[in-house]
XYZ file of C-alpha atoms in Angstrom:
309
model
C -10.243 22.954 -10.531
C -9.541 24.350 -13.987
C -11.196 21.411 -15.754
C -14.049 21.018 -13.257
C -15.122 23.590 -10.712
C -13.362 25.989 -8.330
C -15.103 24.461 -5.303
C -13.201 21.227 -5.767
C -10.206 23.066 -4.275
C -12.140 24.644 -1.411
C -13.691 21.311 -0.402
C -10.198 19.826 -0.065
C -9.005 22.907 1.740
C -11.937 22.751 4.148
C -10.878 19.247 5.183
C -7.304 20.431 5.638
C -8.358 23.256 7.992
C -10.659 20.939 9.983
C -7.718 18.556 10.363
C -5.460 21.442 11.582
C -8.121 22.381 14.125
C -8.423 18.755 15.223
C -4.619 18.474 15.745
C -4.503 21.708 17.661
C -7.271 20.579 20.039
C -6.290 16.891 20.339
C -6.309 15.750 23.946
C -3.343 13.388 23.703
C 0.113 14.973 23.334
C 1.254 14.899 19.743
C 4.915 14.600 18.673
C 5.950 15.919 15.247
C 9.261 14.663 13.856
C 10.407 17.219 11.331
C 13.448 15.962 9.449
C 13.864 17.722 6.137
C 11.667 20.266 4.379
C 8.463 21.481 6.046
C 6.667 24.107 4.013
C 3.112 25.223 3.624
C 0.701 22.365 4.384
C 3.539 20.487 6.052
C 3.648 23.237 8.665
C -0.105 22.896 9.095
C 0.424 19.240 10.032
C 3.258 19.814 12.493
C 2.980 23.287 14.086
C 0.045 22.297 16.320
C 1.859 19.436 18.080
C 3.061 20.462 21.582
C 6.322 18.555 20.815
C 7.948 19.747 17.550
C 11.239 18.048 17.060
C 13.641 19.258 14.363
C 17.017 18.176 13.139
C 20.074 19.588 11.428
C 18.380 18.799 8.109
C 15.175 20.724 8.790
C 14.171 23.607 6.516
C 10.989 25.582 7.315
C 9.382 28.190 5.065
C 5.987 29.539 4.109
C 6.589 30.617 0.458
C 2.951 30.593 -0.767
C 3.040 34.203 -1.988
C 5.299 33.080 -4.834
C 2.409 31.051 -6.319
C -0.348 33.620 -5.778
C -1.584 32.069 -2.530
C -0.587 33.263 0.973
C 0.824 31.599 4.136
C -2.279 29.762 5.387
C -3.238 26.554 7.380
C -3.312 28.764 10.477
C -0.108 30.679 9.716
C -1.839 33.929 10.638
C -2.011 32.462 14.107
C 1.293 30.659 14.609
C 3.481 33.131 12.669
C 1.868 36.089 14.428
C 3.025 34.693 17.779
C 6.720 34.669 16.889
C 9.056 37.231 18.478
C 8.641 40.767 17.125
C 7.775 40.910 13.436
C 9.648 37.765 12.454
C 6.352 36.283 11.265
C 5.876 39.087 8.708
C 9.399 38.578 7.445
C 8.937 34.790 7.012
C 5.549 35.132 5.331
C 6.231 38.130 3.055
C 9.760 37.188 2.004
C 9.250 33.383 1.997
C 12.481 33.201 4.001
C 13.830 29.834 5.300
C 14.690 28.828 8.829
C 16.889 25.892 9.745
C 16.203 23.710 12.770
C 18.317 25.778 15.094
C 16.504 28.916 13.969
C 13.156 27.261 14.626
C 14.301 26.475 18.154
C 15.483 30.020 18.677
C 12.198 31.607 17.680
C 9.872 29.017 19.268
C 8.552 27.231 16.171
C 10.206 24.037 17.363
C 10.623 22.680 20.899
C 13.579 20.246 20.591
C 16.591 19.699 18.381
C 17.567 16.011 17.811
C 20.211 14.844 15.397
C 18.758 13.054 12.403
C 20.707 9.875 13.098
C 18.973 9.617 16.486
C 15.386 10.058 15.245
C 14.758 6.360 14.680
C 15.880 5.489 18.180
C 13.704 8.297 19.600
C 10.707 7.056 17.661
C 11.238 3.501 18.951
C 11.507 4.833 22.517
C 8.296 6.854 22.137
C 6.523 3.760 20.953
C 7.699 1.930 23.974
C 6.171 4.427 26.428
C 3.426 2.926 28.605
C 1.805 6.257 29.367
C 1.037 9.252 27.182
C 1.236 12.213 29.546
C 3.222 15.220 28.488
C 5.711 15.043 31.344
C 6.781 11.501 30.538
C 7.137 12.376 26.823
C 9.125 15.510 27.592
C 11.484 13.578 29.906
C 12.088 10.909 27.226
C 12.705 13.422 24.415
C 15.211 15.327 26.551
C 17.448 12.277 26.642
C 17.899 12.582 22.843
C 18.225 16.381 22.615
C 21.313 17.787 20.945
C 22.457 20.513 23.258
C 23.608 23.535 21.297
C 22.881 27.301 21.048
C 24.483 27.504 17.664
C 22.398 29.074 14.927
C 23.826 28.806 11.396
C 24.936 31.972 9.635
C 22.357 31.450 6.903
C 19.499 31.031 9.392
C 16.751 33.695 8.940
C 16.802 34.154 12.682
C 20.505 34.808 13.186
C 21.294 38.492 13.755
C 18.255 39.582 11.726
C 15.488 40.138 14.260
C 16.428 43.760 15.048
C 16.348 44.806 11.422
C 13.277 42.656 10.721
C 11.438 44.429 13.537
C 12.428 47.803 12.205
C 11.317 47.091 8.601
C 8.499 44.582 8.805
C 6.656 46.515 11.531
C 5.644 49.122 8.961
C 1.956 49.529 8.181
C 1.925 48.639 4.479
C 3.829 46.349 2.150
C 5.047 49.352 0.216
C 6.475 50.899 3.386
C 8.160 47.625 4.327
C 9.875 47.431 0.949
C 11.081 51.065 1.201
C 12.450 50.362 4.669
C 14.334 47.307 3.382
C 15.782 49.249 0.431
C 16.955 51.964 2.834
C 18.689 49.312 4.930
C 20.645 48.130 1.854
C 22.033 51.699 1.515
C 23.676 51.259 4.916
C 25.420 48.113 3.888
C 24.599 45.230 1.582
C 23.440 42.293 3.674
C 22.457 39.429 1.353
C 19.432 38.403 3.398
C 17.932 41.841 2.949
C 18.585 41.809 -0.787
C 17.005 38.315 -0.961
C 13.937 39.556 0.936
C 13.497 42.484 -1.451
C 13.878 40.285 -4.575
C 11.525 37.665 -3.181
C 8.801 40.229 -2.395
C 9.157 41.924 -5.780
C 8.694 38.653 -7.586
C 5.852 37.406 -5.438
C 2.174 37.995 -6.191
C 1.433 41.559 -5.023
C -2.099 40.700 -3.890
C -0.808 37.764 -1.846
C 1.607 40.083 -0.006
C -1.163 42.516 0.964
C -3.540 39.703 1.936
C -0.934 38.102 4.178
C 0.099 41.331 5.867
C -3.523 42.022 6.859
C -4.258 38.513 7.947
C -1.197 38.179 10.195
C -1.942 41.547 11.778
C -5.508 40.471 12.506
C -4.316 37.047 13.733
C -2.266 38.584 16.503
C -5.390 39.191 18.593
C -7.556 36.304 17.401
C -8.069 32.644 18.306
C -6.921 29.867 16.030
C -10.558 29.188 15.137
C -11.035 32.782 13.970
C -7.899 32.586 11.909
C -8.868 29.385 10.182
C -12.355 30.720 9.344
C -10.870 33.861 7.882
C -8.256 31.944 5.851
C -10.987 29.748 4.402
C -12.839 32.798 3.124
C -9.644 34.124 1.502
C -8.751 30.864 -0.155
C -12.300 30.496 -1.468
C -12.097 33.837 -3.200
C -8.603 32.953 -4.553
C -9.912 29.638 -5.968
C -13.042 31.264 -7.325
C -11.154 34.025 -9.047
C -13.335 36.721 -7.408
C -10.672 39.376 -7.958
C -8.055 37.702 -10.182
C -6.745 34.333 -11.369
C -3.314 34.970 -10.119
C -3.204 31.718 -8.118
C -3.644 29.647 -11.258
C -0.956 31.703 -13.014
C 1.355 31.193 -10.103
C 0.898 27.423 -10.169
C 1.491 27.427 -13.916
C 4.744 29.403 -13.616
C 6.218 27.641 -10.598
C 4.816 24.114 -10.609
C 3.687 23.185 -14.130
C 5.779 25.057 -16.749
C 8.448 26.013 -14.180
C 9.497 29.083 -16.115
C 9.252 31.082 -12.860
C 7.915 34.054 -14.768
C 4.334 34.567 -13.621
C 2.324 37.268 -15.288
C 0.222 38.584 -12.435
C -3.130 40.195 -13.379
C -2.712 42.561 -10.444
C 0.921 43.248 -11.340
C 1.778 46.193 -9.029
C 1.286 46.875 -5.386
C -0.232 50.281 -6.041
C -2.987 48.692 -8.085
C -4.264 46.713 -5.061
C -6.358 49.066 -2.962
C -7.809 48.441 0.472
C -11.200 47.890 -1.201
C -9.732 45.089 -3.332
C -8.165 43.431 -0.286
C -11.486 43.763 1.541
C -13.139 41.470 -1.021
C -10.985 38.530 -0.016
C -12.026 38.777 3.642
C -15.808 38.655 3.034
C -18.014 35.585 2.770
C -18.398 34.326 -0.788
C -21.668 35.720 -2.185
C -22.523 32.902 -4.641
C -25.825 31.103 -3.957
C -25.351 29.150 -7.221
C -22.319 27.328 -5.855
C -23.831 26.571 -2.467
C -20.834 27.978 -0.659
C -20.855 27.950 3.123
C -18.459 29.533 5.639
C -16.111 27.184 7.470
C -17.802 25.642 10.528
C -15.421 24.046 12.960
C -16.755 21.338 15.342
C -16.771 22.390 18.998
C -13.652 20.977 20.740
C -11.903 21.841 23.941
C -8.277 22.837 23.746
C -5.542 20.491 24.901
C -3.986 23.460 26.731
C -0.705 23.129 24.850
C -0.761 25.781 22.188
C 2.458 26.866 20.578
C 2.987 29.685 23.131
C 1.997 27.444 26.050
C 4.273 24.648 24.941
C 7.132 27.100 24.574
C 6.816 28.138 28.222
C 6.249 24.600 29.503
C 9.060 22.855 27.638
């Protein structure tokens, strides 16, 4: 993108969002085996499966704000449907969830020990039918029965405070609420959340907060179309080149000291955030809004799967 043209990135991203939509509307039941780290695009490949199997090794996070991007690939849809304001916490603070935490909040449907995954996969391959009931019955034979959530899980004993702080209207108010909580007693996860938000790209935080709030009442299709507009502006550098600086600092040079163009939250007005949500006005680059092919839903969205399974 830096050596060629910014639309190289958006063309790739368009394919990624179309794939996410395809997975979410696929008629055959999908099974995602999530053993290890699933972040960013990995979540986009797995969160739309009605069966989302995690293990004791699973680590989930959406840390895109650290590189000047924002939690995307439909995160404004699937994070906004989590209990309370847990989605805001995960997206703004880049916090991590283990497999048990994912089960607790509904991001995952089953917990299977890593050592049993291969046997489960072989058993799934041996099924002679592909209906959801048969798949669910088979997976349940391998489920590790536990209600234990690790002490370091972002879900354990945090939802009450997360709801209190991350329900605030603005990023600035959320940070103030977190800092006030620290005065009542230093909980490390709150300090980590504050530090993560203060080091993240300020524009990314404001973009994500708006998009997850809008996503609460919108369809997946609407969320994907909006996210494509935002990413297009980020790649184009309509407002700033903070995404390229974030990639430099975290991925390329790895100094972890990004110099954000929009360096403070107070510099990012509502008018600036508005620009990311509009269509790209650039006839020269032949940019088009995301157009998703018409597809009927498989009826097993994240919230539906949670109630069924």
